[in-house]
PDB file of C-alpha atoms in Angstrom:
ATOM      1  CA  MET Y   1     104.871  71.260 137.458  1.00  0.00           C
ATOM      2  CA  ASP Y   2     106.072  71.587 133.832  1.00  0.00           C
ATOM      3  CA  GLU Y   3     105.715  75.351 133.962  1.00  0.00           C
ATOM      4  CA  ALA Y   4     109.404  76.076 133.308  1.00  0.00           C
ATOM      5  CA  PRO Y   5     109.675  73.904 130.145  1.00  0.00           C
ATOM      6  CA  GLU Y   6     106.395  75.368 128.859  1.00  0.00           C
ATOM      7  CA  THR Y   7     107.649  78.913 129.465  1.00  0.00           C
ATOM      8  CA  ILE Y   8     110.930  78.104 127.729  1.00  0.00           C
ATOM      9  CA  LYS Y   9     109.038  76.677 124.753  1.00  0.00           C
ATOM     10  CA  LYS Y  10     106.766  79.733 124.547  1.00  0.00           C
ATOM     11  CA  ASN Y  11     109.718  82.137 124.769  1.00  0.00           C
ATOM     12  CA  LYS Y  12     111.508  80.209 122.003  1.00  0.00           C
ATOM     13  CA  GLU Y  13     108.420  80.488 119.775  1.00  0.00           C
ATOM     14  CA  ILE Y  14     108.245  84.241 120.402  1.00  0.00           C
ATOM     15  CA  ALA Y  15     111.948  84.640 119.592  1.00  0.00           C
ATOM     16  CA  GLU Y  16     111.456  82.679 116.352  1.00  0.00           C
ATOM     17  CA  LYS Y  17     108.601  84.988 115.319  1.00  0.00           C
ATOM     18  CA  PHE Y  18     110.772  88.055 115.883  1.00  0.00           C
ATOM     19  CA  ALA Y  19     113.615  86.394 113.942  1.00  0.00           C
ATOM     20  CA  ARG Y  20     111.335  85.611 110.970  1.00  0.00           C
ATOM     21  CA  ILE Y  21     110.214  89.225 110.768  1.00  0.00           C
ATOM     22  CA  GLU Y  22     113.761  90.541 111.136  1.00  0.00           C
ATOM     23  CA  ALA Y  23     114.964  88.203 108.369  1.00  0.00           C
ATOM     24  CA  GLU Y  24     112.525  89.886 105.952  1.00  0.00           C
ATOM     25  CA  LEU Y  25     113.794  93.430 106.566  1.00  0.00           C
ATOM     26  CA  PRO Y  26     116.554  93.328 103.906  1.00  0.00           C
ATOM     27  CA  LEU Y  27     113.913  92.504 101.287  1.00  0.00           C
ATOM     28  CA  PHE Y  28     112.288  95.949 101.469  1.00  0.00           C
ATOM     29  CA  SER Y  29     113.346  98.534  98.919  1.00  0.00           C
ATOM     30  CA  GLU Y  30     111.749 101.707 100.256  1.00  0.00           C
ATOM     31  CA  PRO Y  31     110.373 103.063 103.573  1.00  0.00           C
ATOM     32  CA  ARG Y  32     106.699 102.901 102.663  1.00  0.00           C
ATOM     33  CA  GLU Y  33     106.992  99.220 101.745  1.00  0.00           C
ATOM     34  CA  LEU Y  34     108.947  98.564 104.953  1.00  0.00           C
ATOM     35  CA  PHE Y  35     106.198  99.905 107.196  1.00  0.00           C
ATOM     36  CA  GLU Y  36     103.257  98.599 105.162  1.00  0.00           C
ATOM     37  CA  LYS Y  37     104.543  95.046 105.306  1.00  0.00           C
ATOM     38  CA  LEU Y  38     106.064  95.263 108.779  1.00  0.00           C
ATOM     39  CA  LEU Y  39     102.839  96.361 110.466  1.00  0.00           C
ATOM     40  CA  MET Y  40     100.896  93.584 108.753  1.00  0.00           C
ATOM     41  CA  ARG Y  41     103.505  90.964 109.702  1.00  0.00           C
ATOM     42  CA  LEU Y  42     103.514  92.073 113.341  1.00  0.00           C
ATOM     43  CA  HIS Y  43      99.729  91.853 113.411  1.00  0.00           C
ATOM     44  CA  GLU Y  44      99.784  88.372 111.841  1.00  0.00           C
ATOM     45  CA  GLU Y  45     102.692  86.824 113.768  1.00  0.00           C
ATOM     46  CA  PHE Y  46     101.711  88.056 117.213  1.00  0.00           C
ATOM     47  CA  ALA Y  47      97.917  88.402 116.850  1.00  0.00           C
ATOM     48  CA  VAL Y  48      98.153  91.981 118.070  1.00  0.00           C
ATOM     49  CA  PRO Y  49      94.768  93.614 117.448  1.00  0.00           C
ATOM     50  CA  PHE Y  50      96.187  97.104 116.927  1.00  0.00           C
ATOM     51  CA  VAL Y  51      99.588  97.910 115.418  1.00  0.00           C
ATOM     52  CA  TRP Y  52     100.297 101.400 114.150  1.00  0.00           C
ATOM     53  CA  LEU Y  53     103.064 103.905 113.552  1.00  0.00           C
ATOM     54  CA  SER Y  54     103.696 107.302 115.129  1.00  0.00           C
ATOM     55  CA  ILE Y  55     106.098 109.738 113.472  1.00  0.00           C
ATOM     56  CA  VAL Y  56     107.374 112.944 115.060  1.00  0.00           C
ATOM     57  CA  ASN Y  57     106.637 116.161 113.148  1.00  0.00           C
ATOM     58  CA  ARG Y  58     110.137 117.399 112.302  1.00  0.00           C
ATOM     59  CA  PRO Y  59     111.550 119.022 109.166  1.00  0.00           C
ATOM     60  CA  ASP Y  60     114.295 116.389 108.793  1.00  0.00           C
ATOM     61  CA  VAL Y  61     111.710 113.635 108.238  1.00  0.00           C
ATOM     62  CA  SER Y  62     109.263 115.595 106.066  1.00  0.00           C
ATOM     63  CA  SER Y  63     109.936 113.537 102.916  1.00  0.00           C
ATOM     64  CA  LEU Y  64     109.475 110.320 104.909  1.00  0.00           C
ATOM     65  CA  VAL Y  65     106.174 111.703 106.189  1.00  0.00           C
ATOM     66  CA  GLN Y  66     105.065 112.445 102.609  1.00  0.00           C
ATOM     67  CA  ALA Y  67     105.995 108.936 101.459  1.00  0.00           C
ATOM     68  CA  LEU Y  68     104.087 107.338 104.339  1.00  0.00           C
ATOM     69  CA  ARG Y  69     101.039 109.573 103.830  1.00  0.00           C
ATOM     70  CA  ALA Y  70     100.853 108.382 100.209  1.00  0.00           C
ATOM     71  CA  SER Y  71     100.136 104.847 101.401  1.00  0.00           C
ATOM     72  CA  GLY Y  72      96.533 103.706 101.391  1.00  0.00           C
ATOM     73  CA  ILE Y  73      97.514 100.763 103.586  1.00  0.00           C
ATOM     74  CA  LEU Y  74      98.980 103.026 106.271  1.00  0.00           C
ATOM     75  CA  ALA Y  75      96.195 105.625 106.196  1.00  0.00           C
ATOM     76  CA  ASP Y  76      94.459 104.248 109.303  1.00  0.00           C
ATOM     77  CA  ARG Y  77      97.707 103.118 110.942  1.00  0.00           C
ATOM     78  CA  LEU Y  78      99.658 106.354 110.935  1.00  0.00           C
ATOM     79  CA  ASN Y  79      99.877 109.145 113.491  1.00  0.00           C
ATOM     80  CA  PHE Y  80     101.876 112.353 113.368  1.00  0.00           C
ATOM     81  CA  ILE Y  81     102.748 113.942 116.685  1.00  0.00           C
ATOM     82  CA  ASP Y  82     104.769 116.910 117.893  1.00  0.00           C
ATOM     83  CA  GLU Y  83     108.144 116.020 119.337  1.00  0.00           C
ATOM     84  CA  ALA Y  84     107.709 117.255 122.941  1.00  0.00           C
ATOM     85  CA  PRO Y  85     104.564 115.240 123.763  1.00  0.00           C
ATOM     86  CA  PHE Y  86     106.015 112.210 122.006  1.00  0.00           C
ATOM     87  CA  LEU Y  87     109.238 112.283 124.015  1.00  0.00           C
ATOM     88  CA  GLU Y  88     107.213 112.527 127.237  1.00  0.00           C
ATOM     89  CA  LEU Y  89     105.577 109.202 126.319  1.00  0.00           C
ATOM     90  CA  ALA Y  90     108.765 107.583 125.020  1.00  0.00           C
ATOM     91  CA  SER Y  91     110.583 108.604 128.178  1.00  0.00           C
ATOM     92  CA  GLN Y  92     113.012 105.662 128.238  1.00  0.00           C
ATOM     93  CA  GLY Y  93     114.991 106.566 125.122  1.00  0.00           C
ATOM     94  CA  GLU Y  94     115.145 103.638 122.713  1.00  0.00           C
ATOM     95  CA  THR Y  95     113.783 101.204 125.314  1.00  0.00           C
ATOM     96  CA  PRO Y  96     110.134 100.264 124.669  1.00  0.00           C
ATOM     97  CA  VAL Y  97     107.563 101.635 127.097  1.00  0.00           C
ATOM     98  CA  LEU Y  98     104.899  99.215 128.345  1.00  0.00           C
ATOM     99  CA  ALA Y  99     101.755 100.420 130.080  1.00  0.00           C
ATOM    100  CA  ASN Y 100      98.449  98.995 131.248  1.00  0.00           C
ATOM    101  CA  LYS Y 101      97.284 101.770 133.586  1.00  0.00           C
ATOM    102  CA  ASP Y 102      96.662 105.463 133.046  1.00  0.00           C
ATOM    103  CA  LEU Y 103      96.589 105.041 129.272  1.00  0.00           C
ATOM    104  CA  HIS Y 104      94.923 108.377 128.503  1.00  0.00           C
ATOM    105  CA  PRO Y 105      98.238 110.163 127.674  1.00  0.00           C
ATOM    106  CA  PHE Y 106      98.991 107.448 125.095  1.00  0.00           C
ATOM    107  CA  TYR Y 107      95.848 108.367 123.141  1.00  0.00           C
ATOM    108  CA  LYS Y 108      98.009 111.110 121.572  1.00  0.00           C
ATOM    109  CA  LEU Y 109      99.699 108.308 119.647  1.00  0.00           C
ATOM    110  CA  PHE Y 110      96.483 107.086 118.015  1.00  0.00           C
ATOM    111  CA  PRO Y 111      95.965 107.803 114.319  1.00  0.00           C
ATOM    112  CA  LYS Y 112      93.734 110.791 113.645  1.00  0.00           C
ATOM    113  CA  ASN Y 113      90.017 109.954 113.868  1.00  0.00           C
ATOM    114  CA  LYS Y 114      90.858 106.451 115.115  1.00  0.00           C
ATOM    115  CA  LYS Y 115      89.997 105.108 118.524  1.00  0.00           C
ATOM    116  CA  PHE Y 116      91.257 101.758 119.723  1.00  0.00           C
ATOM    117  CA  PHE Y 117      89.791  99.887 122.674  1.00  0.00           C
ATOM    118  CA  ILE Y 118      92.999  99.031 124.470  1.00  0.00           C
ATOM    119  CA  LYS Y 119      93.895  98.153 128.025  1.00  0.00           C
ATOM    120  CA  SER Y 120      97.625  97.788 127.412  1.00  0.00           C
ATOM    121  CA  ILE Y 121     100.157  99.335 125.059  1.00  0.00           C
ATOM    122  CA  ALA Y 122     103.773  98.907 123.964  1.00  0.00           C
ATOM    123  CA  VAL Y 123     105.531 101.920 122.444  1.00  0.00           C
ATOM    124  CA  ALA Y 124     108.737 100.882 120.665  1.00  0.00           C
ATOM    125  CA  PRO Y 125     110.781 103.916 119.527  1.00  0.00           C
ATOM    126  CA  ILE Y 126     112.313 103.922 116.060  1.00  0.00           C
ATOM    127  CA  THR Y 127     115.365 105.960 115.161  1.00  0.00           C
ATOM    128  CA  LEU Y 128     116.976 107.506 112.127  1.00  0.00           C
ATOM    129  CA  ASP Y 129     120.748 107.948 112.423  1.00  0.00           C
ATOM    130  CA  GLY Y 130     120.426 107.571 116.199  1.00  0.00           C
ATOM    131  CA  GLN Y 131     117.660 110.182 116.620  1.00  0.00           C
ATOM    132  CA  ILE Y 132     114.226 109.049 117.789  1.00  0.00           C
ATOM    133  CA  ILE Y 133     111.730 109.873 115.038  1.00  0.00           C
ATOM    134  CA  GLY Y 134     108.680 107.915 116.151  1.00  0.00           C
ATOM    135  CA  SER Y 135     107.476 104.531 117.313  1.00  0.00           C
ATOM    136  CA  ILE Y 136     105.808 101.313 116.395  1.00  0.00           C
ATOM    137  CA  ASN Y 137     102.845 100.972 118.745  1.00  0.00           C
ATOM    138  CA  TYR Y 138     101.122  97.788 119.823  1.00  0.00           C
ATOM    139  CA  GLY Y 139      97.731  97.879 121.552  1.00  0.00           C
ATOM    140  CA  ASP Y 140      95.611  95.129 123.048  1.00  0.00           C
ATOM    141  CA  ALA Y 141      92.296  94.861 124.873  1.00  0.00           C
ATOM    142  CA  ALA Y 142      93.954  92.463 127.342  1.00  0.00           C
ATOM    143  CA  ASN Y 143      95.426  94.456 130.202  1.00  0.00           C
ATOM    144  CA  LYS Y 144      98.109  91.828 130.885  1.00  0.00           C
ATOM    145  CA  ARG Y 145      99.500  91.781 127.318  1.00  0.00           C
ATOM    146  CA  TYR Y 146     101.920  94.660 127.922  1.00  0.00           C
ATOM    147  CA  GLU Y 147     102.835  95.266 131.548  1.00  0.00           C
ATOM    148  CA  PRO Y 148     105.602  97.442 132.963  1.00  0.00           C
ATOM    149  CA  GLY Y 149     108.459  95.221 134.041  1.00  0.00           C
ATOM    150  CA  MET Y 150     108.091  92.693 131.215  1.00  0.00           C
ATOM    151  CA  ASP Y 151     111.239  91.873 129.271  1.00  0.00           C
ATOM    152  CA  THR Y 152     111.406  94.038 126.142  1.00  0.00           C
ATOM    153  CA  ASN Y 153     114.753  92.820 124.780  1.00  0.00           C
ATOM    154  CA  LEU Y 154     113.298  91.047 121.721  1.00  0.00           C
ATOM    155  CA  LEU Y 155     110.998  93.972 120.929  1.00  0.00           C
ATOM    156  CA  GLN Y 156     113.843  96.446 121.316  1.00  0.00           C
ATOM    157  CA  HIS Y 157     116.126  94.298 119.153  1.00  0.00           C
ATOM    158  CA  LEU Y 158     113.544  94.147 116.353  1.00  0.00           C
ATOM    159  CA  THR Y 159     112.902  97.874 116.549  1.00  0.00           C
ATOM    160  CA  GLY Y 160     116.654  98.488 116.351  1.00  0.00           C
ATOM    161  CA  ALA Y 161     116.811  96.318 113.229  1.00  0.00           C
ATOM    162  CA  VAL Y 162     113.865  98.244 111.742  1.00  0.00           C
ATOM    163  CA  SER Y 163     115.658 101.525 112.504  1.00  0.00           C
ATOM    164  CA  THR Y 164     118.831 100.267 110.817  1.00  0.00           C
ATOM    165  CA  CYS Y 165     116.802  99.172 107.788  1.00  0.00           C
ATOM    166  CA  LEU Y 166     115.013 102.536 107.636  1.00  0.00           C
ATOM    167  CA  THR Y 167     118.323 104.413 107.784  1.00  0.00           C
ATOM    168  CA  ARG Y 168     119.712 102.215 104.980  1.00  0.00           C
ATOM    169  CA  LEU Y 169     116.629 102.739 102.816  1.00  0.00           C
ATOM    170  CA  LEU Y 170     116.623 106.491 103.303  1.00  0.00           C
ATOM    171  CA  LYS Y 171     120.308 106.742 102.421  1.00  0.00           C
ATOM    172  CA  ALA Y 172     119.637 104.692  99.274  1.00  0.00           C
ATOM    173  CA  ASN Y 173     116.594 106.874  98.432  1.00  0.00           C
ATOM    174  CA  PRO Y 174     117.480 110.402  99.642  1.00  0.00           C
ATOM    175  CA  SER Y 175     114.196 111.787  98.278  1.00  0.00           C
ATOM    176  CA  ASP Y 176     112.392 109.806 101.028  1.00  0.00           C
ATOM    177  CA  THR Y 177     114.090 111.695 103.901  1.00  0.00           C
TER     178      THR Y 177
END
């Protein structure tokens, strides 16, 4: 009978977790630090078993790619993918894609030599100056964790804030673009 108040409470807790992470974004001073700490915080706050980053192979982000590749922390959490197959998976523009069926195409987003046992995935596109350059990916063994039709507003808002932070950092450190 108290389902509605319980749902409201749970949604408030989720929103607070997103807000805590977003509040930390201005503290980062360079892109590598942003993604190293962000992926760990997402894993901790939301108990997501698998959180990793996909970056599109494009010349305009080559310095960012080099900076991210230099990270030991990101080594097993980083995937580089050609733009065409990526955009097929991130088919909703900047809106996160949620899937829990027919996941095989999403395996292209997995880090090289890394296999995750997942039954659901969220792909949240990140942008640089309005252009999609990759995604933050969330995978879970629970097939109900990420289902098409779920509200992605909080996830999309956080990813937008991450994109804004990344753009700011790259403009402050042009050698990282």
